CSV table of C-alpha atoms in Angstrom, one decimal:
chain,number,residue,atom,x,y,z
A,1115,UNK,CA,-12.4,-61.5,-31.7
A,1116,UNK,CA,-15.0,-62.7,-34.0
A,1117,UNK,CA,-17.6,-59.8,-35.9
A,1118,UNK,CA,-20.0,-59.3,-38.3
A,1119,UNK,CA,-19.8,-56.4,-40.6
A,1120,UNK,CA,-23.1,-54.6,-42.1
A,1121,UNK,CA,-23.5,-52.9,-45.5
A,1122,UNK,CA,-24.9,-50.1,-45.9
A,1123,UNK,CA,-25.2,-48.2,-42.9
A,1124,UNK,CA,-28.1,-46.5,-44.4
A,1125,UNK,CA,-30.3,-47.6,-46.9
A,1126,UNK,CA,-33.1,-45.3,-48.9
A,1127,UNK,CA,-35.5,-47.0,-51.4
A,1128,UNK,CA,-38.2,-45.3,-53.3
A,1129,UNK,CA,-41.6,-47.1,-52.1
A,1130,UNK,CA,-42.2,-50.6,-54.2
A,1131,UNK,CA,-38.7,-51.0,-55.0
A,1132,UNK,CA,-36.2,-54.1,-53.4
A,1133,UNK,CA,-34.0,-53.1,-50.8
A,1134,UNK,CA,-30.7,-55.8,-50.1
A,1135,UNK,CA,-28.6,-55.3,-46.8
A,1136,UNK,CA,-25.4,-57.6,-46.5
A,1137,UNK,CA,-23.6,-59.1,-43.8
A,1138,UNK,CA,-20.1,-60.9,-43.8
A,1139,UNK,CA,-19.0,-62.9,-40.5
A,1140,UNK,CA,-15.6,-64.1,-39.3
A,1141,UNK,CA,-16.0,-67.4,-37.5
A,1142,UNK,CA,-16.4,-70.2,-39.6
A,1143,UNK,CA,-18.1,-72.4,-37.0
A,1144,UNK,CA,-21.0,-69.9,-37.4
A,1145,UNK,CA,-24.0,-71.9,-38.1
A,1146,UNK,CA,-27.2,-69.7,-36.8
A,1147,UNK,CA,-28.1,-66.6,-38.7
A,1148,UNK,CA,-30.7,-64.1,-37.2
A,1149,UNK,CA,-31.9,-61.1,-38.6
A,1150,UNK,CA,-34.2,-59.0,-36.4
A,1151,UNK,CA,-36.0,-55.1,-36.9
A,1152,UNK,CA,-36.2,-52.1,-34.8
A,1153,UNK,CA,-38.6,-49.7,-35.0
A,1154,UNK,CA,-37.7,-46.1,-33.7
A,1155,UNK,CA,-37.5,-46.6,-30.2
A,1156,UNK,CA,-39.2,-50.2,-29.6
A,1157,UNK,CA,-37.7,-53.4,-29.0
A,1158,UNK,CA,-36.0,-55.8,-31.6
A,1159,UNK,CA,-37.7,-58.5,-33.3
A,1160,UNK,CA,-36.8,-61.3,-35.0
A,1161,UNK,CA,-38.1,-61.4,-39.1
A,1162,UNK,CA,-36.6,-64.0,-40.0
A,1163,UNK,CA,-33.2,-66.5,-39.7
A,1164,UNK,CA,-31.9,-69.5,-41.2
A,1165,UNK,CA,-29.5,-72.1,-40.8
A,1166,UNK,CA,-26.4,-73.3,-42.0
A,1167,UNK,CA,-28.0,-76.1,-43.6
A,1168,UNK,CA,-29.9,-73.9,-45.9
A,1169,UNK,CA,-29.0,-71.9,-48.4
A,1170,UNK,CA,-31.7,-69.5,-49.1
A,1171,UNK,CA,-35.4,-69.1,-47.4
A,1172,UNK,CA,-38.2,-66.9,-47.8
A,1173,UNK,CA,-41.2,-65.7,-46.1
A,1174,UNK,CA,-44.0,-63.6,-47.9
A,1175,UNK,CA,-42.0,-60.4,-48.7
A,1176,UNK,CA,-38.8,-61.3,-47.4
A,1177,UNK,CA,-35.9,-63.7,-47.9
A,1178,UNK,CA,-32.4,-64.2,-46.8
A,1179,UNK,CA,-29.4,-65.8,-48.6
A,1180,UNK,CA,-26.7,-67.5,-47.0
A,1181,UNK,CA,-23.0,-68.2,-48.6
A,1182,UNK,CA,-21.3,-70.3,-46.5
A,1183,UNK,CA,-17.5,-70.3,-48.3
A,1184,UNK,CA,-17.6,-66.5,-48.2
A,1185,UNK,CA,-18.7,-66.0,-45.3
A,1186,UNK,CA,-21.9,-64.0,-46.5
A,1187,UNK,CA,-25.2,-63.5,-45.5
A,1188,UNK,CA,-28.2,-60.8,-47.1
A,1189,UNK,CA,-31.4,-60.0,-46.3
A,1190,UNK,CA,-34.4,-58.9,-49.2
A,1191,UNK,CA,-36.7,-57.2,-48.9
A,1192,UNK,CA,-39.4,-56.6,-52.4
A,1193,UNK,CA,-42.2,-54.5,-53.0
A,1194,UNK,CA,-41.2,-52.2,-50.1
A,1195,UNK,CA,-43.7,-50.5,-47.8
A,1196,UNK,CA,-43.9,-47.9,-45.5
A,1197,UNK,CA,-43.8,-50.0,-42.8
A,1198,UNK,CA,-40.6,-51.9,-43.8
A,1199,UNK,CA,-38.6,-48.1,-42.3
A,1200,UNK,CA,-36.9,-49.6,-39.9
A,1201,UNK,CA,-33.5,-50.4,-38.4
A,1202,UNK,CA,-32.2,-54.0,-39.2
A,1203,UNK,CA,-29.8,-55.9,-37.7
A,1204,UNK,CA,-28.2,-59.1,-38.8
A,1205,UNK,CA,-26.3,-61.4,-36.1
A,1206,UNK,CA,-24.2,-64.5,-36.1
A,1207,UNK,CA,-23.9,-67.0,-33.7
A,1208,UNK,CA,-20.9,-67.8,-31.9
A,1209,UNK,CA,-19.3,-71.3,-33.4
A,1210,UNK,CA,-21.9,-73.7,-32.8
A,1211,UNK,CA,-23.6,-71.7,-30.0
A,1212,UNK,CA,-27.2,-70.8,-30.9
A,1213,UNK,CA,-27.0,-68.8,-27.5
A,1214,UNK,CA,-24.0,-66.2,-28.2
A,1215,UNK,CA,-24.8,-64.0,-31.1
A,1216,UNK,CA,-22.7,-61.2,-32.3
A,1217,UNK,CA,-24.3,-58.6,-34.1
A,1218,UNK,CA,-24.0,-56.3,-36.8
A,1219,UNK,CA,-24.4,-52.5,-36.7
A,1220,UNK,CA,-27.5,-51.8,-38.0
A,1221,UNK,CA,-29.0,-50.2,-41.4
A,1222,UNK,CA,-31.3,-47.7,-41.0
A,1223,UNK,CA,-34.6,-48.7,-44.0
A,1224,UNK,CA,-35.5,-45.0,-45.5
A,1225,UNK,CA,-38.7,-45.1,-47.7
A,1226,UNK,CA,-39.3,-42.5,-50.2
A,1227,UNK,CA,-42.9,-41.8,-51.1
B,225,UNK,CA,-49.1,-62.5,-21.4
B,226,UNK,CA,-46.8,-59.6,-20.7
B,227,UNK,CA,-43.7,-61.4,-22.4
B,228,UNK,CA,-40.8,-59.6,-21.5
B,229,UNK,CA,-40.4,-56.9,-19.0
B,230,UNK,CA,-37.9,-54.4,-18.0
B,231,UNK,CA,-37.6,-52.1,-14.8
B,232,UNK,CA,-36.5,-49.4,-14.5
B,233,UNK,CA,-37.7,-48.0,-18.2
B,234,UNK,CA,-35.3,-45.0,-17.5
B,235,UNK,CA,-32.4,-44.3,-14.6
B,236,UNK,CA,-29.7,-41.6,-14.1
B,237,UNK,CA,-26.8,-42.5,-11.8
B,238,UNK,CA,-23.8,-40.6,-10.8
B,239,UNK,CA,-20.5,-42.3,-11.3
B,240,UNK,CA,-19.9,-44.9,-8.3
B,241,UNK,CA,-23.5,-45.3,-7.8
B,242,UNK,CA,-24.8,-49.1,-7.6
B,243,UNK,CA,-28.7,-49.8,-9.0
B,244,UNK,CA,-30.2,-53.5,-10.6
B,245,UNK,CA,-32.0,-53.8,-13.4
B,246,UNK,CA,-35.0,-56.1,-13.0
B,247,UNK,CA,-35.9,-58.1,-16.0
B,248,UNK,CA,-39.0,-60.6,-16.2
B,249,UNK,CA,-40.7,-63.3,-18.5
B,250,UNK,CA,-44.1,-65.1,-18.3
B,251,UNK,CA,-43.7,-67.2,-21.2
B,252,UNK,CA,-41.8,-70.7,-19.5
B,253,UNK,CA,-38.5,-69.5,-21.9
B,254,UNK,CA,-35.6,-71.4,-20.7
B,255,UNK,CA,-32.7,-68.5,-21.5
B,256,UNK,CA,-32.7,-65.1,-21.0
B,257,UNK,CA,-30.4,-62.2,-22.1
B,258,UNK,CA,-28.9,-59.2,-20.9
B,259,UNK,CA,-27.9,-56.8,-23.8
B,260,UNK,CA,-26.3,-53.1,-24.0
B,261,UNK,CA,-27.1,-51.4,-27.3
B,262,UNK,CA,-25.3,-48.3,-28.1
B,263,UNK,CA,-25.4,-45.9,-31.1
B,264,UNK,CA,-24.2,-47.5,-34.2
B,265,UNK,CA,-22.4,-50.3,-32.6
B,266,UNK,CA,-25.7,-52.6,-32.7
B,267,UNK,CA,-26.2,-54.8,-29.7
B,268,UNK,CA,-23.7,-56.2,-27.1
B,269,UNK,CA,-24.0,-59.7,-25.4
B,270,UNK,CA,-23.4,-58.6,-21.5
B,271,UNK,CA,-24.0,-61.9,-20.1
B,272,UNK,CA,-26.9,-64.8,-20.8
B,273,UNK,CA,-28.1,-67.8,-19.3
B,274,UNK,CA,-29.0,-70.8,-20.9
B,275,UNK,CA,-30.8,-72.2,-18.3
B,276,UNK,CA,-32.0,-71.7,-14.7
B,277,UNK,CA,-28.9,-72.0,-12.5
B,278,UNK,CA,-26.3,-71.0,-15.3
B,279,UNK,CA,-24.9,-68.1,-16.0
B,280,UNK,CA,-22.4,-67.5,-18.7
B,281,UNK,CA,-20.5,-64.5,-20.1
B,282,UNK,CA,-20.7,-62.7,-23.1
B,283,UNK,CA,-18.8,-60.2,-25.4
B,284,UNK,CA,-18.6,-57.3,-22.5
B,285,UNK,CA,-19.7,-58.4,-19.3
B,286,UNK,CA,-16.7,-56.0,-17.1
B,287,UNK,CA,-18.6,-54.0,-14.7
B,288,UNK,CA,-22.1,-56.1,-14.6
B,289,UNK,CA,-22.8,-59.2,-12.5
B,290,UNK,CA,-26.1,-60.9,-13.1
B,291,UNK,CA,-28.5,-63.7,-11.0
B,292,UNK,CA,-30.6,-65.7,-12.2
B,293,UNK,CA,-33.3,-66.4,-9.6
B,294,UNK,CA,-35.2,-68.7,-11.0
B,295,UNK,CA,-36.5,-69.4,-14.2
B,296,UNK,CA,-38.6,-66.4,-14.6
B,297,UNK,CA,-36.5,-63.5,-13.1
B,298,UNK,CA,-32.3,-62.3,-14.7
B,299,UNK,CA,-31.5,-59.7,-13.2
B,300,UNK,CA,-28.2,-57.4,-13.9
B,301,UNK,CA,-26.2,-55.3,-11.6
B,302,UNK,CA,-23.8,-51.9,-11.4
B,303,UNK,CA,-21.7,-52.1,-9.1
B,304,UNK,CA,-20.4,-48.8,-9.5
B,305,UNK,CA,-21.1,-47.2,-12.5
B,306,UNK,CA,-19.6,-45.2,-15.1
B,307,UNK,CA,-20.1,-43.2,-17.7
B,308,UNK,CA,-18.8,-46.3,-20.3
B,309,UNK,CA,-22.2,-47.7,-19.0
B,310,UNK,CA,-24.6,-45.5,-20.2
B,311,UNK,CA,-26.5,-47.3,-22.8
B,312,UNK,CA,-29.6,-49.0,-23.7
B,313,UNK,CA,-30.2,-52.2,-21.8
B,314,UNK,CA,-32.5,-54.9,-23.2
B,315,UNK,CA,-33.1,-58.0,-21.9
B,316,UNK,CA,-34.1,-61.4,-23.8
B,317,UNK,CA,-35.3,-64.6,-23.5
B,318,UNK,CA,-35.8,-67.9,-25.9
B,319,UNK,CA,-37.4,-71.0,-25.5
B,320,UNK,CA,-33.8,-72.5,-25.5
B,321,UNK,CA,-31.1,-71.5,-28.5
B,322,UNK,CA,-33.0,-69.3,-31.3
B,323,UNK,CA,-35.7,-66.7,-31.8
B,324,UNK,CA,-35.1,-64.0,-28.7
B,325,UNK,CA,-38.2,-61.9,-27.8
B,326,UNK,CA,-36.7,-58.7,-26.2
B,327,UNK,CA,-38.2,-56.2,-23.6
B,328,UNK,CA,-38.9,-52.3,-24.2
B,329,UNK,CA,-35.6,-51.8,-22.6
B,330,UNK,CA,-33.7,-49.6,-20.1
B,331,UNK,CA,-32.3,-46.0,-20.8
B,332,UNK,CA,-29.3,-45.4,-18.5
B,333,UNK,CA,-27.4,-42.4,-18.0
B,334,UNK,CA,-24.3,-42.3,-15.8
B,335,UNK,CA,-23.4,-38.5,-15.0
């Protein structure tokens, strides 16, 4: 079946630094990328996504990357905050489906002081 | 607007046991979402409907049958439970394909 693979699992910046989490999907009719956050025990929400007829996009802070030959996707996150500690997820949709999205396993955001 | 909301917010069933979880938007959203998230597995797509009077699966929808009954209410159902089921259960809805603003989310435990 198709799946979406997150690196790293875990993730610990020092405070003001970049952090980069990367996703790699399997089905090449994936054309909607999500990426949403979870705080320690609230609900996801979506930061940002993008398309596959974009390449990169970027909002404030954060921006995501798409590389459609390889499959690829990464999320970036600069000058890093406290508030950025989080768990992020990164999803693809299912072929040209914006409605099934399968999902990648998390990475848990640390911020060092 | 209360966006999306979720009852039970937690439930413990035995195995065999039956329950529903209710799930609710008040913001005209088109499709809704029934999700299972489990420890470092991320979140699993039980089933979803795209519409009011569709229903489609999605990556694991054994064990759960959901109604949609009507555009505001998706509800999911246990028919007998087990203890592969306990999980966190979110439900979603979007304005059609796209962003998905989730509820706070059911905590079930199946003894």
């Amino acid at each position: 079946g198709e799946n979406v693979e997150q690196h790293p699992s875990t993730l610990s910046v020092q405070e003001g630094d970049s952090a980069v989490i990367k996703c790699t999907y399997s089905d090449s009719a994936s054309n909607y990328f999500p990426w949403y956050k979870q705080e320690l025990g609230k609900r996801p929400q979506l930061i940002i996504d993008i398309r596959s007829n974009v390449g990169e996009k970027k909002d404030q802070r954060i921006a995501v990357t798409l590389n459609k030959t390889a499959k690829h996707f990464s999320l970036h996150i600069t000058e890093t905050q406290p508030e950025d500690s989080a768990v992020y997820f990164c999803a693809a949709s299912i072929g040209i489906s914006y409605y099934q999205l399968i999902w990648g396993a998390g990475t848990m955001l640390i911020l060092q002081p | 607007n209360a966006g999306v909301t979720q009852t039970p917010k937690f439930q413990v069933l035995k195995t065999g046991q039956s329950m529903t979880l209710q799930c609710a938007q008040d913001m005209n959203h088109n499709s809704m979402y029934w999700y299972r998230q489990d420890p470092g597995m991320g979140l699993r797509l039980i089933y979803y409907s795209a519409s009011e009077g569709t229903t489609d699966k999605g990556e694991v929808p054994n064990g759960y049958n959901v109604s949609r009954l009507n555009k505001r209410e998706f509800s999911l159902r246990l028919e007998s439970a087990a203890p592969s089921q306990t999980s966190v259960y979110f439900c979603a809805s979007s304005v059609s394909a796209g962003e998905q603003y989730f509820g706070p989310g059911t905590r079930l435990t199946v003894t």
